[in-house]
Each structure stands twice: as C-alpha cells, then as structure tokens.
Amino acid sequence: MIKAPRVYACLVLYLALSGTCRGQGAFDSLQGKMPRHYFRTVIGLDLYRKPEVSLDTSSKIGRKLGSFGMRQVYLSFSTPLVTKVFTGTDSSIKNTHLLLTGNFFSLRPVFGSLDRQHRLTRNSIGIRYIYNTGKKTVWFIDVSPFVTRDATYRSRGVLRMASTLLCSVNESPTFNWRFGITKSFIWGNRYYLPFIGLRVGRLDRVHFSLQFPRSLNLTIPAGPQLVFSLYSRPQGGVFYFSNQDSLYFRSGERGFHFTRYEICTGLRADVRLGDHFAFYISSGISSANNLFFFGNEANKAQRVSRYLSYFYRASLPGTLFINAGVVLTFGRTRSYFNDRNLYDATDLNAMVDNTGNPQLPLRPRKLRSDYNLESIEDLVEYAE
Amino acid sequence: VKHWRDIVLAVLLLLPMLTLAQNGKGDRVEALRVAFINKHVRLTEQEAGRFWPVYNEYHDKLKLIKRELRQVYRRYHEQAGEEVLRDLYQAEQQSRRAELDVHTAYSEKIRGIIGYQKYLRLRVAEENFRRELLKTIREGAGQDD
C-alpha cells in the first residue's frame, strides 16, 4: 500500500504527463498524429475551511472535544487511458472512454479541547468508464476504492468502495435527465442511493441542474472566462479515527469511524485563464452539520448497509465557510464543439471532483485581431 | 501537513509555467467558427446531434493534413538535393490525396445527415468565416500601424 502523499503526488504528475503523451495516434497513412482522446488530464486542488463552534458539553465526549471546526485539502485528478471511436451505419459517432481517477483527501477536524489534533486521510485510485452511444444517451460508471486512515497516529487503513452507475439522456441541448444508482459516503454514512438528475438549459449557457444526491446548481456564465454559480451540495464522508484520546469507551479498541456531513449553500465564481488553468472561490453557509462516532465492533454485522449504532452524535449550528481551488488541464483533445453528448460526458466527469467543467469550450463573443498565426493558418486556405 | 505543503508548493510552482505555455487563442478561433456555422446553417436539433460529431472529426483530420503540408513546405530550401526534393514532392502529393479523400468521404457523410441545401449553406458559411477572419486581421494590422 502506498503510504506517503508525496508518492501520490509523483504518481499524479507521472499520469498527467504520460496521459498527454499517449493522447496521440497515427492517422491513416500520414506521418502526423491526431489527438486520440476527447478528455484532457485534469488536476484539481480544493481547499475548504470553516470556523470552530462549541459542542454541547452535557456529555462526557462533548466535554472532551470542546468545539468543532474544519480544514480540508482535496487533490483530485482524472486522465484518459483508452478512447475508442466507432462510426455507426447512420454515420453517427459513438465513443468509449476509460479514465484513471485519483482522489487524495486530507481532513483536519479541529476539536478545541483535544491536546493533539487528528489528520484524517482518504486516498483513492479508481476507474471511470463513459460510453457515448452517439444517439441521446451517455453511460457513466465510476468505481473508486479508497483507504481511510488517521495519519496523525499512523493508524491502520480501512478499505472501502464508492461507485456510481448512471444513464444520462440528452433529450436536446437544453434538456437532460439522468438516472442510476450510487454507493456514496458524502451523506456521512454508507448509503446506496438512487441517482436522479435533471438539467434545464444548455451546459455552456445559463442552466439549472438538480443532481440528487450530489448537488443543486444554477450556473450563470458571465463571459468566456467567468462563470458564477449558486449551489447547494452535501459534503461529508466516513473516516477512520484513532482512539488515542480514549473517546471510545470500549477498551482495546484502537479506533472508530468518524462520519460527518453538512450542506454547503453558496455562491461560486470560476475564472478560466486560458486553456490550462482555472481557479475558483466560493463562500456561503454550511448547515445541517452532523457528526457521528461509530464503533467498529458495534457495527460489525453491518458490512453492507449503513451504520446504525453510534456512541456519539452532535448536531451543530450553521457557520460560514470558504472554499477555493485551482484546476489544471493538460493535453490536446479531438474537437467536440457543439457535440451535446460529449459536453454532457465532460459534465459527468467533472461532477465527481468539484472542478467545475474546465473542458467545456470557451465562448468568445466576437472576432479579435490578435489571434496567433498558427490558429489562423489552420482555418485559412494555404493558397489564399 | 508537511506533505500537503509540499504538494501545494509543487502545484504553485507549476502554475506560472503552465500559464506561460498556454495558448488558448486557437481554440477561441475554432469556437467562433463553430458559432458562425451554427448561426448560418440553421440545423434542426436532430440534425445538430448527428452533424457536429462528424463535422468535428472531419475538421480534425483536415487540420492534421494541412499541418503536414506546412511541414513539407517548411522542409524545402533552395539547395536541397534531388533525393530530398523527390521525397518532398511525394509527401506533398500524399497530403493532397489524403485531403481529397477526407473531403470526399466526409462531404458524403455530412450531406447524408443535413441534405444538399444545408450542405451548401455550410460551405458558404465556411468561406464567409474565412473572409471575416481575414478582414478582422487586416483591420487589426491597420490599427497597429
């Protein structure tokens, strides 16, 4: 098992660069190479923070903890591995995409009265498969096994699996609906939930999107480089927490499961600076804050379904939060302008990692005179 | 925490390089061309769903061939020997044949999807876009002077 985040970082960079190199393929009998993939390598770094609030001290554990605040760092990537393109008998173009994904999550729950704060990690390397049927439908499968551990006390790792199976139907560029099933931990427990999605409006224009259980968004592009969105989304997870502070009463237990969720509602601004770099900042209110501590022993029989027996629970008042991140994209792709299925596929791919959708083509408003020669050579006949 | 600091630092160090290396203007011209064609060809939603993937593929292949051809022309110089000249000639002919093959194959596919009238509208729109682009560049160059 890979232990150090530094090794993960090297792996991410290697995959990013190798993905770029593999994105080339021979075209017919010519020497030139056309990009093979439709997806670019995307790396996202997300930072989130919210202030401490006092916990109810009527219980023994509440007194031991004192207060709760949160800081988290989330590094994610996705890179295309294999792309296959097929032409149907009716000239429609179908394609399949296999992507490698990774998520490296570091959560620091700040409990004011603990002597030493815990850093909880969740690291994952997964696979994502997208099939564009060339008609109206795009299939999406995401399998993401992950390991959680308490890095502060170098605890053992607990292996888990998150996954999603979705069918996305593009009735028109302005209307999309999705259905499927997801095994998710974002609601602070191990849930098997139906996935139901609905989007009204074109992805590259103002649109409203409801994606249960993940998000609710109103997206407002304010130009080719700036996108605002009003959103509400759950955020949470299940982490392994070392019992070094003797929070769990059972003697001999080295750790327990710390689960949390909250609903973040806020305003986000995404700024794109060129094809390779974007950043975003958002802020708003975090509500429905809940913490649970589950003992491993008490829930041993619950291997598949959600945990039921908790030994500590806290519901916290709403607070403000701040969230910011950078998104890097690498590699050349085939063109997919106005291809509603591929716009949808990029949206599905971006949905998981909170990176916005950096692959949607920019929408310039008018011709400008400062375009570079290379781009113009491609468009103007050579002899003209 | 130290590890995460390393990662953040590494990413921050990479950013200026990526920003300098970025070249988003090509894609913006492409996006404008697509918007121009969209406006002038007037496809139905059903036609657009099938047309754009095929047209994008067609355009990618033509772009590649044109780049190949430019490479051939760049390799030419006055002092080139007979063997080099023959190779360049053959490469040029191969590019031209490939261009014609792609044009013929995809024209047929596109015509099959959108019909004769919209196919011709498409070609006229492509031509007009090139004119607009050249006009804009000329005007920009005039302003700079």
Short mmCIF file of C-alpha atoms in Angstrom, two decimals, chain A residues 64-65 68-72 106-121 149-155 239-247 254-256 258 293, chain B residues 1:
data_model
loop_
_atom_site.label_atom_id
_atom_site.label_comp_id
_atom_site.label_asym_id
_atom_site.label_seq_id
_atom_site.Cartn_x
_atom_site.Cartn_y
_atom_site.Cartn_z
CA LYS A 64 -13.56 16.06 25.90
CA LEU A 65 -13.94 17.51 22.42
CA PHE A 68 -15.53 21.56 16.24
CA GLY A 69 -14.08 23.33 13.23
CA MET A 70 -12.71 22.03 9.95
CA ARG A 71 -9.94 22.42 7.41
CA GLN A 72 -9.59 20.17 4.42
CA SER A 106 -6.86 15.34 3.98
CA LEU A 107 -9.37 16.36 6.63
CA ARG A 108 -8.40 18.09 9.83
CA PRO A 109 -11.34 18.16 12.21
CA VAL A 110 -10.39 20.75 14.80
CA PHE A 111 -11.65 19.68 18.24
CA GLY A 112 -10.76 22.59 20.55
CA SER A 113 -10.15 20.60 23.74
CA LEU A 114 -8.05 17.76 22.36
CA ASP A 115 -4.34 18.01 23.08
CA ARG A 116 -3.33 16.86 19.65
CA GLN A 117 -5.43 17.37 16.51
CA HIS A 118 -6.09 14.49 14.14
CA ARG A 119 -5.44 14.50 10.42
CA LEU A 120 -7.66 12.02 8.63
CA THR A 121 -6.89 10.94 5.09
CA ARG A 149 -6.72 6.30 8.00
CA ASP A 150 -5.79 8.56 10.86
CA ALA A 151 -2.48 9.96 9.64
CA THR A 152 -1.63 11.66 12.93
CA TYR A 153 -1.39 8.36 14.76
CA ARG A 154 -0.39 6.29 11.71
CA SER A 155 -3.43 4.07 12.19
CA PHE A 239 -13.08 8.39 8.13
CA TYR A 240 -11.11 6.18 10.43
CA PHE A 241 -10.31 7.97 13.71
CA SER A 242 -7.67 6.78 16.17
CA ASN A 243 -8.85 6.19 19.72
CA GLN A 244 -5.68 7.64 21.27
CA ASP A 245 -7.80 10.19 23.15
CA SER A 246 -9.95 7.36 24.61
CA LEU A 247 -13.11 8.84 23.15
CA ARG A 254 -7.67 1.27 18.56
CA GLY A 255 -10.05 3.36 16.53
CA PHE A 256 -13.57 4.03 15.37
CA PHE A 258 -15.83 9.26 12.34
CA PHE A 293 -18.79 8.34 16.02
CA VAL B 1 0.68 18.62 6.97
#
